[in-house]
mmCIF file of C-alpha atoms and ligand atoms in Angstrom:
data_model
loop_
_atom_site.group_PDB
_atom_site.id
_atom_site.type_symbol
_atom_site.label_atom_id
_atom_site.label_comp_id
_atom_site.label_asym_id
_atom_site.label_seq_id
_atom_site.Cartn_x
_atom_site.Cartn_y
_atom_site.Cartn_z
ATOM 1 C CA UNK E 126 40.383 -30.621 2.239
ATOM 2 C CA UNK E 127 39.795 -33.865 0.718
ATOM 3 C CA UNK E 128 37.084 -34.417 -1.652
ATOM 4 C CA UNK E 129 33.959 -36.449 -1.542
ATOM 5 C CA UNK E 130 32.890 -39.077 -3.965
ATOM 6 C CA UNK E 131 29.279 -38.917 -4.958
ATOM 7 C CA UNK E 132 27.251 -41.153 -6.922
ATOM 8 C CA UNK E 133 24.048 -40.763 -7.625
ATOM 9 C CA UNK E 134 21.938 -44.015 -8.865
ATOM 10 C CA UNK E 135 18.532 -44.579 -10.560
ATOM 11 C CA UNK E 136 16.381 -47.673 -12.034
ATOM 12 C CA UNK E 137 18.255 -46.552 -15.294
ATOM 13 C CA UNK E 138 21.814 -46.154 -13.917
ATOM 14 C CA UNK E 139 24.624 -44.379 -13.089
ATOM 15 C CA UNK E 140 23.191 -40.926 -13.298
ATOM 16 C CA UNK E 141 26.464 -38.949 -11.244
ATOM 17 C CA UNK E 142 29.694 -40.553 -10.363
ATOM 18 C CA UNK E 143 31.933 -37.132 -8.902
ATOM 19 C CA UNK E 144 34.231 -36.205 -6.644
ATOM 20 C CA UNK E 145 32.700 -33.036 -5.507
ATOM 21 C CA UNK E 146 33.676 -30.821 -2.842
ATOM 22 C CA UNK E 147 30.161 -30.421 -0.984
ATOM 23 C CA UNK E 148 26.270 -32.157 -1.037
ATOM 24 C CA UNK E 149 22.970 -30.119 -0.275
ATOM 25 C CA UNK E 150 20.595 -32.889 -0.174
ATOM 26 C CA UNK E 151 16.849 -33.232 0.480
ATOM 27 C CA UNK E 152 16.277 -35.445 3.487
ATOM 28 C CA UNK E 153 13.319 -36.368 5.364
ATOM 29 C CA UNK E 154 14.350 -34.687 8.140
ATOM 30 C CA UNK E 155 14.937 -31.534 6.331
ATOM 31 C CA UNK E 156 17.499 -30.301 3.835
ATOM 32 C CA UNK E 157 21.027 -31.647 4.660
ATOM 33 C CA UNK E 158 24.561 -31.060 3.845
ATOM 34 C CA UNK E 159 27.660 -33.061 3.659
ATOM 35 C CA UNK E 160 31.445 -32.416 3.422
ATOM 36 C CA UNK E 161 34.447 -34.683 3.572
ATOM 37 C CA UNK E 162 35.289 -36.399 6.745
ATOM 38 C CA UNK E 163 31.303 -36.379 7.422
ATOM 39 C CA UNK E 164 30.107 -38.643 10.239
ATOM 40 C CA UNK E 165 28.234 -42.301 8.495
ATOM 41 C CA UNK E 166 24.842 -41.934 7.957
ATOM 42 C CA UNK E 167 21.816 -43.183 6.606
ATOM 43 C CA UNK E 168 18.617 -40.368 5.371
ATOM 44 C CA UNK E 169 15.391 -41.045 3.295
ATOM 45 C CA UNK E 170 15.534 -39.038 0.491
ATOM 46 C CA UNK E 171 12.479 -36.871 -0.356
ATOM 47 C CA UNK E 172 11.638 -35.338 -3.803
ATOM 48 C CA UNK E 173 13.424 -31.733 -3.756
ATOM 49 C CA UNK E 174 16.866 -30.500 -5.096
ATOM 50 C CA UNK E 175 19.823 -32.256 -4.478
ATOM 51 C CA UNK E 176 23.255 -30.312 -5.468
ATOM 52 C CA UNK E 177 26.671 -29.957 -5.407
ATOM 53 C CA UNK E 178 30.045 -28.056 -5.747
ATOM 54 C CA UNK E 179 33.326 -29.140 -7.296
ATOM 55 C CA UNK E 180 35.999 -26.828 -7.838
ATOM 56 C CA UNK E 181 33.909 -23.518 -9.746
ATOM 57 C CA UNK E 182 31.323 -26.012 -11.065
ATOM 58 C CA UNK E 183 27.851 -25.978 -9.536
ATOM 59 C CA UNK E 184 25.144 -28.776 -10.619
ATOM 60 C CA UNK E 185 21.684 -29.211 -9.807
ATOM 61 C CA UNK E 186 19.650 -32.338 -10.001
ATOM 62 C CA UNK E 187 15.922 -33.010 -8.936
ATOM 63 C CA UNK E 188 15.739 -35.790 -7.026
ATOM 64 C CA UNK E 189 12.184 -37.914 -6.380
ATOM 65 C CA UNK E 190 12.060 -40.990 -3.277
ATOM 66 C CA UNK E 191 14.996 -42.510 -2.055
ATOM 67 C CA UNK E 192 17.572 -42.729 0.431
ATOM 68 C CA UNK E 193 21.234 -41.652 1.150
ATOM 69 C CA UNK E 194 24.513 -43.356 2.565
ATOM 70 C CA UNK E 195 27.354 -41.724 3.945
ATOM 71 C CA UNK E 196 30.461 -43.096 5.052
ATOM 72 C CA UNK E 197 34.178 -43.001 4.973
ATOM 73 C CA UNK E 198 34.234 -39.959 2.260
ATOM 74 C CA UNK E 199 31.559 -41.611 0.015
ATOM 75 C CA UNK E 200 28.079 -40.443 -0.625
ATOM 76 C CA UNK E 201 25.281 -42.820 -2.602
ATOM 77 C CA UNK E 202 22.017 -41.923 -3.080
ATOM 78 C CA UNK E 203 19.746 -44.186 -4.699
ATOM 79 C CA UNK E 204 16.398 -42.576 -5.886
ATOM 80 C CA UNK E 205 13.618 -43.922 -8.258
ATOM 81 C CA UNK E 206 13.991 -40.887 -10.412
ATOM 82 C CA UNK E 207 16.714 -38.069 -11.185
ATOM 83 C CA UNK E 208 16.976 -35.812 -14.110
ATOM 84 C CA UNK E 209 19.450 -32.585 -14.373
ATOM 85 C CA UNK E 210 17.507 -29.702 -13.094
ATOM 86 C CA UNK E 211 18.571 -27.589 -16.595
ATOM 87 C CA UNK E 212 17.321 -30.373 -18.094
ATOM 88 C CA UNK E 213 13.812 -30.443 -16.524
ATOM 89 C CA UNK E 214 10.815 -30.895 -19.253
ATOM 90 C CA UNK E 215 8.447 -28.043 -17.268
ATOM 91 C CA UNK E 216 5.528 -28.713 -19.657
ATOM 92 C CA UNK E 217 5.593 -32.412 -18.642
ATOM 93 C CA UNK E 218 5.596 -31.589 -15.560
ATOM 94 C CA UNK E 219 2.617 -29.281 -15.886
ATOM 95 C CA UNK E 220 0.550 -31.857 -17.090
ATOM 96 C CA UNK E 221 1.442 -34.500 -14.708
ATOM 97 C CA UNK E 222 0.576 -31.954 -12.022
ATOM 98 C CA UNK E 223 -2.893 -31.728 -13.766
ATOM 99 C CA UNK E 224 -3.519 -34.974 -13.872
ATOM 100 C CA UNK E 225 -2.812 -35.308 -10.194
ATOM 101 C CA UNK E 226 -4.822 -32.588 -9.271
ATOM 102 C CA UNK E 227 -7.779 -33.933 -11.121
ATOM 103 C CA UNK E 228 -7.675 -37.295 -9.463
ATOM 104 C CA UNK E 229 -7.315 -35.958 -6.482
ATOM 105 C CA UNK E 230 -10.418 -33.883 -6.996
ATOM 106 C CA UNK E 231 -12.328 -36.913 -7.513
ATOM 107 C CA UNK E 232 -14.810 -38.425 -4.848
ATOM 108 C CA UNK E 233 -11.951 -40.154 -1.695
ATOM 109 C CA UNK E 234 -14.452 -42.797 -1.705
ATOM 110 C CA UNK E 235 -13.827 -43.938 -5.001
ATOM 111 C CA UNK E 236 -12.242 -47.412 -5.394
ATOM 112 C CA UNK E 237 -10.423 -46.801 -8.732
ATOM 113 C CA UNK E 238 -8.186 -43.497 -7.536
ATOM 114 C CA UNK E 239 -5.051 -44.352 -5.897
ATOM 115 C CA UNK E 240 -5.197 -40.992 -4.110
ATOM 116 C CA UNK E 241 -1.652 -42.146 -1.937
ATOM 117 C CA UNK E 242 0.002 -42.575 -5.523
ATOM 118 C CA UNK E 243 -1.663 -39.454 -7.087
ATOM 119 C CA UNK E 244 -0.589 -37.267 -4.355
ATOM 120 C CA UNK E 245 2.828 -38.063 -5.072
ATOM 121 C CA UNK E 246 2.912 -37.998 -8.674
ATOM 122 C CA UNK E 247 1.625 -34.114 -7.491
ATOM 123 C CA UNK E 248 4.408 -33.789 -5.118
ATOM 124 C CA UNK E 249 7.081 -34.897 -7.873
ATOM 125 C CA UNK E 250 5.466 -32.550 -10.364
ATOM 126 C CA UNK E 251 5.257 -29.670 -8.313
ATOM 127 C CA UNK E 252 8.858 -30.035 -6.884
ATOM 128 C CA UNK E 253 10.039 -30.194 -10.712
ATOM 129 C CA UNK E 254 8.109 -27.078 -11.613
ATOM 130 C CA UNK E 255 9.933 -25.526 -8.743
ATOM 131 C CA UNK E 256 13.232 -26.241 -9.248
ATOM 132 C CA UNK E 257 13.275 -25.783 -12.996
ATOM 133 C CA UNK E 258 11.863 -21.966 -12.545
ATOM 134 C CA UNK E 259 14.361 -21.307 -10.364
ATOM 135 C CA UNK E 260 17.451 -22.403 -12.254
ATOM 136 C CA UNK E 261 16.368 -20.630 -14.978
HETATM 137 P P1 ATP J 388 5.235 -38.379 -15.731
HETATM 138 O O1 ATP J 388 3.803 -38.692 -15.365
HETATM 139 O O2 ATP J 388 5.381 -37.138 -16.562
HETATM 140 O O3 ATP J 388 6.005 -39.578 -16.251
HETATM 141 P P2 ATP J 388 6.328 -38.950 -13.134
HETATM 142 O O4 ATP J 388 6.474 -38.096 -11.907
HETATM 143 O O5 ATP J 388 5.404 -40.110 -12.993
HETATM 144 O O6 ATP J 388 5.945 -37.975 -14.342
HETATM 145 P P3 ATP J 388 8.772 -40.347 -12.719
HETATM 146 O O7 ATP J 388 8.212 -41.722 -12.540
HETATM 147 O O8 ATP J 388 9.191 -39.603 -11.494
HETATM 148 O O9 ATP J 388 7.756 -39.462 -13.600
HETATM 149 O O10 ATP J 388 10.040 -40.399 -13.722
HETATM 150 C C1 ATP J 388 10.100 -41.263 -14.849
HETATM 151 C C2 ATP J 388 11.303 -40.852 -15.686
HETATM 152 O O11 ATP J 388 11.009 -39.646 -16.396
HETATM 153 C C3 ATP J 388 12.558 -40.560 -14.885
HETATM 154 O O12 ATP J 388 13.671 -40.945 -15.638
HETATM 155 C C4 ATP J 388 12.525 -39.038 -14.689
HETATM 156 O O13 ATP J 388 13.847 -38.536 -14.534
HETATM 157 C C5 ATP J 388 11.889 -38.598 -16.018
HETATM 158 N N1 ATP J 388 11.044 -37.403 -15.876
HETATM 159 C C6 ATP J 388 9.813 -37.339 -15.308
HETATM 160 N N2 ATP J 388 9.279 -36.117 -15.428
HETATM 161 C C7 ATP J 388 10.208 -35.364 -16.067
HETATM 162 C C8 ATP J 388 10.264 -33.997 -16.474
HETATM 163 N N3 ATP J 388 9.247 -33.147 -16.252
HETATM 164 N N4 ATP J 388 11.371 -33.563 -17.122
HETATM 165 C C9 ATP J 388 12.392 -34.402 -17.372
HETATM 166 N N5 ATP J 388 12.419 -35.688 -17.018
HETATM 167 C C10 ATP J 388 11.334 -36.185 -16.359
#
């Protein structure tokens, strides 16, 4: 089978530029995967895992908001944020998640929380803290 070419871009670049065998990626619909030869399509992106095969190797990356095109043996995914899930800073992650959970905790009414905005600095915390326990 042919092989897929996968790039994976960020406000700070280039972050993957493969040719990989197979994507796991985390739409809003729900987790999906892609092989060459895959239909064209278009998916919002949703912070979770996003990974992929080529040959032996096997990489993980967390993956924040975004979206995904497929077409013609070519996968881009552009996200506001990426890191290597390996690479994940867990205690950075803990404290964003406290931060979020205190604002959140803090009266709805109030006109200084962004609660929208907190909520998903909590959901990107919590997926990080998530991913990066279980690749260890
Ligand atoms: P923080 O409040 O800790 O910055 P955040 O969710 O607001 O967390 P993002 O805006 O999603 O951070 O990401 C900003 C940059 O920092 C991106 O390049 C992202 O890959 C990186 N990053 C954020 N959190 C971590 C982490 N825990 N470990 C490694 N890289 C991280």
């Amino acid at each position: 089978m042919g092989k897929l070419h996968l790039e994976v871009v960020t406000p700070s670049g280039v972050l993957v530029s493969a040719e990989v065998d197979m994507v796991v990626a985390p739409g809003t619909e729900g987790e999906f995967g892609v092989l060459p030869g895959h239909v064209s399509f278009l998916s919002g992106i949703v912070p979770g895992e996003l990974r992929y095969t080529s040959g032996s190797e096997k990489v993980s990356f967390v993956v924040t908001n975004g979206f995904a095109e497929v077409s013609k043996d070519r996968m881009s995914v552009l996200v506001d944020a990426a890191e290597k899930s390996s690479e994940i800073d867990v205690e950075r992650a803990r404290k964003a998640m406290e931060r979020a959970k205190e604002r959140l905790a803090k009266d709805r009414k109030s006109a200084d929380i962004d609660f929208s905005r907190a909520e998903a600095a909590l959901c990107r915390a919590i997926t990080r803290i998530r991913i990066a326990e279980k690749t260890i």
